């Protein structure tokens, strides 16, 4: 029994130490609010009453990810460094995309009047708007439990991206000042994304619209405001009315996968001349013959191939991921025209870590290739650099990382 006493005392001391540390962080947070954030909020037109009401009872949420506590060094989290490199095909699990398809088709009729108004006003197809709504918040059914002010201010004070979240905290305060939401309404994800469209506060201010005419831009409770705001966001980012997002295609064996990318576009007629065909056997729409499209190979040669339009990259502005934009495009097709899963199959992927891919990217950079940065994520610049290196070294281009490739490049 006596042996347990030192351990018990140590636990008590650790508990007191943790509590004292939390109190210290809380005190520093309050000082930061008053001396650093408040002057900027005042300059942005936020009243002291709004500011005080917003932060009443708010303390830093130390359970949020990507925080750097006072006295700690900023480093890449170990779990991120060792994150397993995921197979692209897993993003398109039928259960997930099928749920968006089913929910979207139901809402085509339920929200028909609003969708017509949105499409007439913004020129964005109903299927695209519904697919984003379904993907972001399950058509408003997903729980969005966090206090946005708590999340945003914690990250502005302690995160690895303080400047970004400081801007978003100030924008959230402006939303409260404008009366577009109450503090109790303003719920967010753990990353600070708000409401049914999952906008950051600055996006709410720039892109949200009052579609139902009640004088507020309510992206938490109003379906018309949510749908209109999603469409307006896309328009502000360059959505081209009358164009699709893209088409799944088949490629001739002679076509190099290193032609991928938004800076290597060709007209529909030029792609057709090279032997690129739509998977359904039909020609590219007449309107696309003289317009530029871009080759997309998210899994290199071991996955579906696409010719995408500039609207695909607008969808990427909503969420900077090729797979996200493809998900939205495919779900939109399923919602409005009864489309199905992609015809091309997703191949298997070697078990790799993001650190492995990052090391390969650094090696390619040293050899003079532009891989778009060594972040462990193989974007189009990395994929086509792989293909170019493979061709130069007498290998069949695959344009995608593998265990053997990583060893060879090093």
Short mmCIF file of C-alpha atoms in Angstrom, two decimals:
data_model
loop_
_atom_site.label_atom_id
_atom_site.label_comp_id
_atom_site.label_asym_id
_atom_site.label_seq_id
_atom_site.Cartn_x
_atom_site.Cartn_y
_atom_site.Cartn_z
CA UNK A 1 0.00 0.00 0.00
CA UNK A 2 2.87 2.36 0.84
CA UNK A 3 4.27 1.96 -2.69
CA UNK A 4 1.07 3.45 -4.10
CA UNK A 5 1.37 6.68 -2.09
CA UNK A 6 4.13 8.34 -4.19
CA UNK A 7 2.22 7.51 -7.38
CA UNK A 8 -0.97 8.96 -5.92
CA UNK A 9 0.83 12.13 -4.84
CA UNK A 10 2.41 12.43 -8.29
CA UNK A 11 -1.01 12.22 -9.94
CA UNK A 12 -2.35 14.93 -7.64
CA UNK A 13 0.62 17.18 -8.42
CA UNK A 14 0.19 16.55 -12.15
CA UNK A 15 -3.49 17.45 -11.86
CA UNK A 16 -2.65 20.71 -10.06
CA UNK A 17 0.05 21.47 -12.66
CA UNK A 18 -2.38 20.91 -15.56
CA UNK A 19 -5.04 23.07 -13.91
CA UNK A 20 -2.51 25.85 -13.29
CA UNK A 21 -1.34 25.65 -16.90
CA UNK A 22 -4.92 25.89 -18.18
CA UNK A 23 -5.50 28.91 -15.97
CA UNK A 24 -2.34 30.48 -17.35
CA UNK A 25 -3.49 29.94 -20.95
CA UNK A 26 -6.93 31.34 -20.10
CA UNK A 27 -5.38 34.46 -18.59
CA UNK A 28 -3.13 34.97 -21.61
CA UNK A 29 -6.16 34.48 -23.86
CA UNK A 30 -8.14 37.21 -22.06
CA UNK A 31 -5.18 39.57 -22.32
CA UNK A 32 -4.86 38.79 -26.02
CA UNK A 33 -8.58 39.46 -26.56
CA UNK A 34 -8.45 42.87 -24.87
CA UNK A 35 -5.07 44.14 -26.03
CA UNK A 36 -4.69 42.53 -29.48
CA UNK A 37 -8.02 41.42 -30.98
CA UNK A 38 -10.33 44.16 -29.68
CA UNK A 39 -8.53 47.07 -31.44
CA UNK A 40 -8.80 45.26 -34.77
CA UNK A 41 -12.44 44.35 -34.14
CA UNK A 42 -13.24 47.97 -33.33
CA UNK A 43 -11.53 49.09 -36.53
CA UNK A 44 -13.66 46.56 -38.45
CA UNK A 45 -16.87 48.16 -37.15
CA UNK A 46 -17.63 45.78 -34.28
CA UNK A 47 -19.11 47.42 -31.20
CA UNK A 48 -17.80 46.74 -27.71
CA UNK A 49 -21.19 45.34 -26.75
CA UNK A 50 -21.07 42.83 -29.62
CA UNK A 51 -17.47 41.92 -28.81
CA UNK A 52 -18.13 41.35 -25.11
CA UNK A 53 -21.29 39.33 -25.77
CA UNK A 54 -19.44 37.15 -28.29
CA UNK A 55 -16.67 36.26 -25.83
CA UNK A 56 -18.74 35.96 -22.68
CA UNK A 57 -17.77 32.66 -21.07
CA UNK A 58 -15.43 31.72 -23.93
CA UNK A 59 -12.14 30.04 -23.04
CA UNK A 60 -9.64 28.35 -25.38
CA UNK A 61 -10.67 24.86 -26.44
CA UNK A 62 -7.40 22.99 -25.98
CA UNK A 63 -8.84 19.78 -27.46
CA UNK A 64 -8.82 21.22 -30.99
CA UNK A 65 -6.12 19.93 -33.38
CA UNK A 66 -3.13 21.88 -34.71
CA UNK A 67 -2.63 24.04 -31.62
CA UNK A 68 0.71 25.27 -30.33
CA UNK A 69 0.53 26.04 -26.62
CA UNK A 70 2.62 28.89 -25.18
CA UNK A 71 6.23 27.80 -24.92
CA UNK A 72 5.91 24.96 -27.43
CA UNK A 73 7.65 24.81 -30.81
CA UNK A 74 5.70 24.69 -34.07
CA UNK A 75 6.26 21.30 -35.67
CA UNK A 76 4.38 19.06 -38.08
CA UNK A 77 2.29 16.72 -35.90
CA UNK A 78 3.76 13.24 -35.84
CA UNK A 79 0.44 11.64 -36.77
CA UNK A 80 0.25 13.87 -39.85
CA UNK A 81 3.82 13.02 -40.85
CA UNK A 82 3.00 9.33 -40.53
CA UNK A 83 -0.49 9.56 -42.04
CA UNK A 84 -1.11 6.67 -44.38
CA UNK A 85 -1.38 7.61 -48.04
CA UNK A 86 -4.97 6.76 -48.98
CA UNK A 87 -6.27 5.08 -52.12
CA UNK A 88 -8.26 7.56 -54.25
CA UNK A 89 -11.01 5.05 -54.90
CA UNK A 90 -11.91 4.94 -51.20
CA UNK A 91 -13.28 8.49 -51.51
CA UNK A 92 -16.07 7.19 -53.73
CA UNK A 93 -17.57 4.60 -51.42
CA UNK A 94 -20.98 3.77 -52.82
CA UNK A 95 -22.64 4.14 -49.45
CA UNK A 96 -21.48 7.77 -49.23
CA UNK A 97 -22.07 8.94 -52.77
CA UNK A 98 -25.27 6.89 -53.01
CA UNK A 99 -26.63 8.72 -49.96
CA UNK A 100 -25.98 12.07 -51.64
CA UNK A 101 -27.63 10.81 -54.83
CA UNK A 102 -30.74 9.57 -53.02
CA UNK A 103 -31.04 12.67 -50.85
CA UNK A 104 -30.44 14.96 -53.81
CA UNK A 105 -33.07 13.32 -55.99
CA UNK A 106 -35.64 13.64 -53.21
CA UNK A 107 -34.88 17.33 -52.86
CA UNK A 108 -35.11 17.97 -56.59
CA UNK A 109 -38.87 17.88 -56.14
CA UNK A 110 -39.06 19.09 -52.53
CA UNK A 111 -37.06 22.23 -53.31
CA UNK A 112 -38.05 22.58 -56.97
CA UNK A 113 -39.23 26.18 -56.72
CA UNK A 114 -36.12 27.35 -54.87
CA UNK A 115 -33.81 25.42 -57.18
CA UNK A 116 -35.41 26.98 -60.26
CA UNK A 117 -34.95 30.43 -58.75
CA UNK A 118 -31.32 29.69 -57.91
CA UNK A 119 -30.55 28.34 -61.37
CA UNK A 120 -32.24 31.30 -63.09
CA UNK A 121 -30.41 33.83 -60.93
CA UNK A 122 -26.93 32.27 -60.87
CA UNK A 123 -26.75 29.85 -63.78
CA UNK A 124 -25.46 26.96 -61.66
CA UNK A 125 -27.22 23.62 -62.28
CA UNK A 126 -29.41 22.26 -59.50
CA UNK A 127 -27.48 19.00 -59.37
CA UNK A 128 -24.21 20.75 -58.54
CA UNK A 129 -25.79 22.84 -55.78
CA UNK A 130 -27.53 19.80 -54.28
CA UNK A 131 -24.39 17.66 -54.44
CA UNK A 132 -22.36 20.25 -52.53
CA UNK A 133 -25.15 20.69 -49.96
CA UNK A 134 -25.35 16.93 -49.48
CA UNK A 135 -21.60 16.45 -49.26
CA UNK A 136 -20.99 19.34 -46.86
CA UNK A 137 -23.77 18.84 -44.33
CA UNK A 138 -25.97 15.92 -45.36
CA UNK A 139 -28.61 18.38 -46.63
CA UNK A 140 -28.54 20.19 -43.31
CA UNK A 141 -28.94 17.06 -41.18
CA UNK A 142 -25.32 16.77 -40.01
CA UNK A 143 -24.59 17.89 -36.46
CA UNK A 144 -22.49 21.05 -36.37
CA UNK A 145 -21.84 21.21 -32.63
CA UNK A 146 -19.05 23.70 -31.98
CA UNK A 147 -19.30 27.30 -30.81
CA UNK A 148 -17.79 29.12 -33.80
CA UNK A 149 -16.41 31.98 -31.73
CA UNK A 150 -14.69 29.54 -29.39
CA UNK A 151 -13.17 27.55 -32.26
CA UNK A 152 -12.06 30.52 -34.36
CA UNK A 153 -10.61 32.53 -31.49
CA UNK A 154 -8.80 29.50 -30.06
CA UNK A 155 -7.17 28.91 -33.41
CA UNK A 156 -6.43 32.62 -33.87
CA UNK A 157 -4.64 32.57 -30.50
CA UNK A 158 -2.94 29.17 -30.54
CA UNK A 159 -3.02 27.45 -33.95
CA UNK A 160 -0.28 26.97 -36.51
CA UNK A 161 -2.21 29.35 -38.83
CA UNK A 162 -2.91 32.27 -36.54
CA UNK A 163 -3.19 34.91 -39.26
CA UNK A 164 -5.87 32.99 -41.18
CA UNK A 165 -8.00 32.40 -38.10
CA UNK A 166 -7.55 35.93 -36.81
CA UNK A 167 -9.07 37.15 -40.09
CA UNK A 168 -11.92 34.63 -39.75
CA UNK A 169 -12.57 35.54 -36.09
CA UNK A 170 -12.92 39.19 -37.07
CA UNK A 171 -15.25 38.21 -39.92
CA UNK A 172 -17.39 36.16 -37.52
CA UNK A 173 -17.69 39.18 -35.23
CA UNK A 174 -18.81 41.27 -38.21
CA UNK A 175 -21.52 38.69 -38.98
CA UNK A 176 -22.79 39.10 -35.41
CA UNK A 177 -22.60 42.87 -35.73
CA UNK A 178 -24.68 42.78 -38.93
CA UNK A 179 -27.34 40.70 -37.19
CA UNK A 180 -27.15 37.86 -39.68
CA UNK A 181 -26.83 35.36 -36.83
CA UNK A 182 -26.95 35.22 -33.05
CA UNK A 183 -24.09 33.74 -31.08
CA UNK A 184 -26.21 30.71 -30.23
CA UNK A 185 -26.96 30.21 -33.94
CA UNK A 186 -23.34 30.47 -34.97
CA UNK A 187 -22.29 26.83 -34.89
CA UNK A 188 -19.29 25.51 -36.75
CA UNK A 189 -17.19 22.45 -37.42
CA UNK A 190 -13.99 21.89 -35.43
CA UNK A 191 -12.24 23.78 -38.24
CA UNK A 192 -14.50 26.83 -37.95
CA UNK A 193 -16.66 26.19 -41.04
CA UNK A 194 -20.17 27.56 -40.59
CA UNK A 195 -23.63 26.26 -41.27
CA UNK A 196 -25.03 24.05 -44.01
CA UNK A 197 -22.65 25.17 -46.80
CA UNK A 198 -19.67 25.00 -44.39
CA UNK A 199 -18.42 28.51 -45.20
CA UNK A 200 -15.65 30.20 -43.29
CA UNK A 201 -16.95 33.54 -41.94
CA UNK A 202 -15.19 35.60 -44.63
CA UNK A 203 -16.88 33.48 -47.30
CA UNK A 204 -20.22 34.06 -45.60
CA UNK A 205 -19.69 37.81 -45.84
CA UNK A 206 -18.46 37.67 -49.46
CA UNK A 207 -20.80 35.06 -50.93
CA UNK A 208 -23.87 34.40 -48.78
CA UNK A 209 -27.21 35.74 -50.08
CA UNK A 210 -30.64 36.39 -48.64
CA UNK A 211 -32.60 34.11 -50.96
CA UNK A 212 -35.77 33.94 -48.86
CA UNK A 213 -36.06 37.72 -48.48
CA UNK A 214 -36.15 37.93 -44.68
CA UNK A 215 -33.25 40.39 -44.46
CA UNK A 216 -30.71 37.88 -43.11
CA UNK A 217 -28.14 35.62 -44.73
CA UNK A 218 -29.01 32.56 -42.68
CA UNK A 219 -26.90 29.59 -43.76
CA UNK A 220 -27.80 27.64 -40.61
CA UNK A 221 -31.58 27.43 -40.83
CA UNK A 222 -32.71 28.68 -44.26
CA UNK A 223 -32.61 26.23 -47.17
CA UNK A 224 -33.12 28.99 -49.81
CA UNK A 225 -30.26 31.03 -48.33
CA UNK A 226 -28.06 27.93 -48.21
CA UNK A 227 -28.69 26.93 -51.84
CA UNK A 228 -28.38 30.48 -53.15
CA UNK A 229 -25.18 31.04 -51.20
CA UNK A 230 -23.54 27.89 -52.59
CA UNK A 231 -24.40 28.96 -56.15
CA UNK A 232 -23.21 32.52 -55.55
CA UNK A 233 -19.89 31.22 -54.21
CA UNK A 234 -19.36 29.25 -57.42
CA UNK A 235 -20.27 32.21 -59.61
CA UNK A 236 -17.85 34.46 -57.73
CA UNK A 237 -15.13 31.89 -58.38
CA UNK A 238 -15.73 31.81 -62.13
CA UNK A 239 -18.51 29.29 -62.85
CA UNK A 240 -19.17 29.29 -66.60
CA UNK A 241 -22.88 29.09 -67.32
CA UNK A 242 -23.88 26.42 -69.81
CA UNK A 243 -20.78 24.24 -69.39
CA UNK A 244 -20.60 20.90 -67.63
CA UNK A 245 -17.97 20.02 -65.03
CA UNK A 246 -16.35 17.37 -67.22
CA UNK A 247 -16.61 13.92 -68.81
CA UNK A 248 -15.19 10.49 -68.08
CA UNK A 249 -13.13 9.33 -71.04
CA UNK A 250 -11.00 6.51 -72.38
CA UNK A 251 -7.46 7.22 -73.54
CA UNK A 252 -5.47 5.58 -76.33
CA UNK A 253 -2.31 3.76 -75.13
CA UNK A 254 -0.18 6.25 -77.02
CA UNK A 255 -1.40 9.28 -75.05
CA UNK A 256 1.04 10.40 -72.35
CA UNK A 257 -0.36 10.75 -68.85
CA UNK A 258 2.01 13.70 -68.40
CA UNK A 259 -0.38 15.83 -70.48
CA UNK A 260 -2.46 16.27 -67.33
CA UNK A 261 -3.11 19.67 -65.78
CA UNK A 262 -5.03 22.93 -66.06
CA UNK A 263 -2.08 24.51 -67.88
CA UNK A 264 -1.99 21.88 -70.65
CA UNK A 265 -5.47 22.21 -72.04
CA UNK A 266 -6.72 21.40 -75.53
CA UNK A 267 -10.00 21.93 -77.30
CA UNK A 268 -12.53 19.14 -77.44
CA UNK A 269 -11.71 18.70 -81.12
CA UNK A 270 -7.99 18.39 -80.36
CA UNK A 271 -8.56 15.77 -77.66
CA UNK A 272 -10.82 13.82 -80.02
CA UNK A 273 -8.14 13.95 -82.73
CA UNK A 274 -5.69 12.40 -80.25
CA UNK A 275 -8.10 9.48 -79.78
CA UNK A 276 -9.75 10.55 -76.51
CA UNK A 277 -13.35 9.33 -76.34
CA UNK A 278 -16.18 9.64 -73.83
CA UNK A 279 -16.83 6.36 -72.02
CA UNK A 280 -20.43 6.27 -73.21
CA UNK A 281 -19.27 6.30 -76.81
CA UNK A 282 -20.83 9.64 -77.69
CA UNK A 283 -18.93 12.61 -79.04
CA UNK A 284 -18.10 15.63 -76.91
CA UNK A 285 -21.02 18.08 -76.92
CA UNK A 286 -20.96 20.44 -79.88
CA UNK A 287 -20.40 23.37 -77.55
CA UNK A 288 -17.18 21.81 -76.27
CA UNK A 289 -15.56 21.25 -79.67
CA UNK A 290 -13.86 24.64 -79.75
CA UNK A 291 -13.59 25.11 -75.98
CA UNK A 292 -10.65 24.09 -73.82
CA UNK A 293 -10.75 21.04 -71.60
CA UNK A 294 -8.07 19.51 -69.39
CA UNK A 295 -6.87 15.96 -68.82
CA UNK A 296 -7.36 14.71 -65.24
CA UNK A 297 -5.90 11.44 -63.95
CA UNK A 298 -6.37 11.39 -60.17
CA UNK A 299 -4.89 7.88 -59.89
CA UNK A 300 -2.56 8.10 -62.86
CA UNK A 301 -3.06 5.40 -65.44
CA UNK A 302 -4.49 3.03 -62.82
CA UNK A 303 -7.85 4.74 -62.46
CA UNK A 304 -10.59 6.58 -64.37
CA UNK A 305 -9.63 9.33 -66.81
CA UNK A 306 -11.45 12.61 -67.39
CA UNK A 307 -11.52 15.67 -69.58
CA UNK A 308 -12.67 18.45 -67.27
CA UNK A 309 -13.78 22.01 -67.94
CA UNK A 310 -12.84 25.17 -66.03
CA UNK A 311 -15.93 24.54 -63.89
CA UNK A 312 -14.13 21.55 -62.36
CA UNK A 313 -11.51 23.91 -60.97
CA UNK A 314 -14.25 26.17 -59.63
CA UNK A 315 -15.48 23.17 -57.64
CA UNK A 316 -11.91 22.74 -56.39
CA UNK A 317 -12.06 26.30 -55.06
CA UNK A 318 -14.85 25.10 -52.77
CA UNK A 319 -12.59 22.34 -51.45
CA UNK A 320 -9.04 22.07 -52.76
CA UNK A 321 -9.18 18.41 -53.72
CA UNK A 322 -9.47 16.71 -57.11
CA UNK A 323 -11.42 13.92 -55.45
CA UNK A 324 -13.90 16.32 -53.83
CA UNK A 325 -14.61 18.02 -57.15
CA UNK A 326 -15.03 14.63 -58.87
CA UNK A 327 -17.37 13.47 -56.11
CA UNK A 328 -19.55 16.56 -56.56
CA UNK A 329 -19.57 16.21 -60.34
CA UNK A 330 -20.47 12.53 -60.27
CA UNK A 331 -23.12 13.01 -57.57
CA UNK A 332 -24.63 15.89 -59.56
CA UNK A 333 -24.87 13.68 -62.67
CA UNK A 334 -26.53 10.95 -60.63
CA UNK A 335 -29.02 13.38 -59.09
CA UNK A 336 -30.18 15.02 -62.30
CA UNK A 337 -29.75 12.39 -65.00
CA UNK A 338 -29.60 9.06 -63.20
CA UNK A 339 -25.90 8.61 -63.81
CA UNK A 340 -23.91 5.86 -62.17
CA UNK A 341 -20.45 5.18 -60.79
CA UNK A 342 -17.45 5.88 -62.95
CA UNK A 343 -16.79 3.18 -65.56
CA UNK A 344 -13.06 3.09 -65.00
CA UNK A 345 -11.90 1.08 -62.01
CA UNK A 346 -9.67 2.37 -59.24
CA UNK A 347 -6.54 0.28 -58.88
CA UNK A 348 -4.93 -0.78 -55.64
CA UNK A 349 -2.37 1.49 -53.98
CA UNK A 350 0.82 0.40 -52.21
CA UNK A 351 0.91 1.02 -48.48
CA UNK A 352 2.79 4.30 -48.18
CA UNK A 353 3.01 7.19 -45.78
CA UNK A 354 2.73 10.83 -46.70
CA UNK A 355 6.33 11.19 -45.54
CA UNK A 356 7.33 8.63 -48.20
CA UNK A 357 5.58 10.60 -50.93
CA UNK A 358 7.08 13.86 -49.63
CA UNK A 359 10.56 12.33 -49.80
CA UNK A 360 9.94 11.30 -53.41
CA UNK A 361 8.72 14.81 -54.21
CA UNK A 362 11.91 16.31 -52.76
CA UNK A 363 14.00 13.93 -54.86
CA UNK A 364 12.16 14.91 -58.03
CA UNK A 365 12.58 18.60 -57.15
CA UNK A 366 16.34 18.09 -56.89
CA UNK A 367 16.24 16.57 -60.37
CA UNK A 368 14.58 19.73 -61.71
CA UNK A 369 10.91 18.72 -61.73
CA UNK A 370 8.11 21.01 -60.59
CA UNK A 371 6.05 18.82 -58.26
CA UNK A 372 4.05 21.66 -56.72
CA UNK A 373 5.65 21.29 -53.29
CA UNK A 374 6.71 18.39 -51.07
CA UNK A 375 3.54 18.02 -48.98
CA UNK A 376 3.08 14.27 -49.37
CA UNK A 377 -0.02 14.75 -51.53
CA UNK A 378 0.40 13.86 -55.23
CA UNK A 379 -1.38 16.66 -57.09
CA UNK A 380 -1.31 16.96 -60.86
CA UNK A 381 2.17 18.51 -60.91
CA UNK A 382 3.56 15.58 -58.94
CA UNK A 383 1.67 13.03 -61.03
CA UNK A 384 2.86 14.35 -64.37
CA UNK A 385 6.42 14.82 -63.06
CA UNK A 386 6.40 11.14 -62.15
CA UNK A 387 5.30 10.30 -65.70
CA UNK A 388 7.99 12.50 -67.25
CA UNK A 389 10.69 10.96 -65.02
CA UNK A 390 9.50 7.45 -65.84
CA UNK A 391 9.53 8.11 -69.59
CA UNK A 392 13.01 9.68 -69.37
CA UNK A 393 14.29 6.60 -67.55
CA UNK A 394 12.83 4.03 -69.92
CA UNK A 395 9.87 3.05 -67.73
CA UNK A 396 6.21 2.83 -68.67
CA UNK A 397 4.62 6.04 -67.33
CA UNK A 398 2.03 5.49 -64.61
CA UNK A 399 1.94 9.04 -63.19
CA UNK A 400 1.30 7.82 -59.66
CA UNK A 401 3.40 6.95 -56.58
CA UNK A 402 4.30 3.36 -55.73
CA UNK A 403 6.75 1.72 -53.36
CA UNK A 404 9.08 0.67 -56.20
CA UNK A 405 8.94 4.12 -57.76
CA UNK A 406 9.87 5.84 -54.51
CA UNK A 407 12.93 3.59 -54.17
CA UNK A 408 13.90 4.17 -57.81
CA UNK A 409 13.58 7.95 -57.69
CA UNK A 410 15.74 8.18 -54.57
#
